[in-house]
Amino acid sequence: MPSTKTLRVTLSDIVGGTGGSGSTAVVRARYVTANGQGRDVHLADGTIVVPVRREVTPGTGPERFDFTVIPSDDPDVREADRGFLTEISWTITAPEGGKSHGVRRVLITADMGATVHLGLLAQPEPVPPYTG
């Protein structure tokens, strides 16, 4: 059985320090190739690892989304499947109906801690266009 990590994403990672109150969040994790194409991960014993999805609705929690993921360099992952990325994608729906979404891909390796925190995923303010 492969070693696993907990990949933790919090609602404040997605929306930043402000906002998000009363919002609905859908967060997904899946395994992808370097170019973002979804893939199954096969273990040496023939087990296929599938993607997962978490949701939170207003006032019900959780404020965090925990995904159990396999490190891409785990010895129980068949040789041909090593080096995959874990993709986190999210959609936030505000109480008034506005939506925002994003994607982040990361390499999770065996030498990382038992719980991997992605940190702030919210995009900073857009850079104004160059006018020179």
Coordinates of C-alpha atoms in Angstrom, one line a residue:
M1 CA 0.0 0.0 0.0
P2 CA 1.5 3.4 -0.9
S3 CA 2.3 6.1 1.6
T4 CA -0.2 9.0 1.3
K5 CA -0.1 12.7 2.1
T6 CA -3.0 15.0 3.1
L7 CA -3.2 17.8 0.7
R8 CA -5.0 20.6 2.6
V9 CA -6.8 23.6 1.0
T10 CA -8.7 26.1 3.1
L11 CA -11.5 28.4 2.1
S12 CA -9.2 31.3 3.1
D13 CA -6.5 30.0 0.7
I14 CA -9.0 30.3 -2.1
V15 CA -10.7 33.7 -1.3
G16 CA -7.9 35.3 0.7
G17 CA -8.2 37.0 4.1
T18 CA -11.5 38.8 3.2
G19 CA -14.6 37.7 1.5
G20 CA -16.1 34.3 1.1
S21 CA -18.6 34.6 3.9
G22 CA -21.8 32.8 2.8
S23 CA -20.1 31.5 -0.4
T24 CA -20.4 28.0 -1.8
A25 CA -17.1 26.3 -2.7
V26 CA -16.5 23.3 -4.9
V27 CA -12.9 22.0 -4.8
R28 CA -11.6 19.1 -6.8
A29 CA -8.3 17.3 -6.8
R30 CA -7.2 15.0 -9.6
Y31 CA -4.0 13.6 -11.0
V32 CA -2.7 15.2 -14.2
T33 CA 0.2 15.0 -16.7
A34 CA 2.6 18.0 -16.9
N35 CA 0.3 19.6 -19.6
G36 CA -2.8 19.2 -17.4
Q37 CA -4.4 16.2 -19.0
G38 CA -6.3 14.1 -16.5
R39 CA -4.9 10.6 -15.8
D40 CA -5.4 7.6 -13.7
V41 CA -2.5 6.5 -11.4
H42 CA -1.8 2.8 -11.3
L43 CA -0.1 1.1 -8.4
A44 CA 2.2 -1.9 -8.9
D45 CA -0.5 -4.2 -7.5
G46 CA -2.9 -3.1 -10.2
T47 CA -5.0 -0.7 -8.1
I48 CA -6.2 2.4 -9.9
V49 CA -6.4 5.6 -7.9
V50 CA -9.3 7.9 -8.8
P51 CA -9.8 11.7 -8.3
V52 CA -11.9 13.2 -5.5
R53 CA -14.2 16.2 -5.0
R54 CA -15.2 18.2 -1.9
E55 CA -18.0 20.8 -1.5
V56 CA -18.9 23.3 1.2
T57 CA -22.1 25.2 1.4
P58 CA -22.9 28.4 3.4
G59 CA -22.8 27.9 7.1
T60 CA -22.1 24.1 7.0
G61 CA -18.3 24.0 6.8
P62 CA -15.8 22.6 6.4
E63 CA -13.5 25.6 6.2
R64 CA -10.9 23.2 4.9
F65 CA -10.7 20.6 2.2
D66 CA -8.5 17.6 2.8
F67 CA -7.5 15.3 0.0
T68 CA -5.6 12.0 0.4
V69 CA -3.0 11.9 -2.3
I70 CA -0.2 9.7 -3.3
P71 CA 3.2 11.2 -3.8
S72 CA 4.3 11.0 -7.5
D73 CA 7.6 9.3 -6.5
D74 CA 6.1 6.6 -4.2
P75 CA 7.7 3.2 -4.8
D76 CA 4.2 1.6 -5.0
V77 CA 3.3 3.7 -8.1
R78 CA 4.1 1.8 -11.2
E79 CA 7.2 3.1 -13.0
A80 CA 5.3 4.4 -16.1
D81 CA 3.0 6.5 -13.9
R82 CA 5.6 8.4 -11.8
G83 CA 6.1 12.1 -12.0
F84 CA 2.4 13.1 -12.2
L85 CA 1.1 16.3 -10.8
T86 CA -1.8 16.9 -8.4
E87 CA -4.2 19.5 -9.7
I88 CA -6.5 21.5 -7.4
S89 CA -9.3 23.4 -9.1
W90 CA -12.0 25.4 -7.4
T91 CA -15.2 27.4 -8.1
I92 CA -16.6 29.9 -5.6
T93 CA -20.1 31.1 -5.9
A94 CA -20.9 34.3 -3.8
P95 CA -24.3 34.7 -2.2
E96 CA -25.3 37.2 -4.8
G97 CA -24.4 34.7 -7.6
G98 CA -21.0 35.9 -8.8
K99 CA -18.5 33.1 -9.5
S100 CA -14.7 32.9 -9.5
H101 CA -12.5 29.9 -10.2
G102 CA -8.9 28.8 -10.5
V103 CA -6.5 26.0 -10.9
R104 CA -3.1 25.1 -9.4
R105 CA -0.9 22.1 -10.2
V106 CA 1.7 20.9 -7.8
L107 CA 4.2 18.1 -7.5
I108 CA 3.7 16.1 -4.3
T109 CA 6.8 14.1 -3.3
A110 CA 7.5 11.5 -0.6
D111 CA 9.9 13.9 1.2
M112 CA 7.1 16.4 1.9
G113 CA 5.4 16.5 5.3
A114 CA 2.4 14.4 6.2
T115 CA 0.1 17.4 5.5
V116 CA 0.9 19.5 2.5
H117 CA -0.5 23.1 2.7
L118 CA -0.8 24.9 -0.6
G119 CA -1.2 28.3 1.0
L120 CA -2.9 31.3 -0.6
L121 CA -4.4 30.4 -4.0
A122 CA -6.4 33.7 -4.5
Q123 CA -5.0 35.7 -7.3
P124 CA -3.4 39.1 -6.4
E125 CA -4.9 42.3 -7.9
P126 CA -4.5 42.2 -11.7
V127 CA -1.5 44.2 -13.1
P128 CA -2.7 47.2 -15.0
P129 CA -2.0 46.9 -18.8
Y130 CA 1.2 48.5 -20.1
T131 CA 0.4 51.9 -21.7
G132 CA 3.8 53.1 -22.7

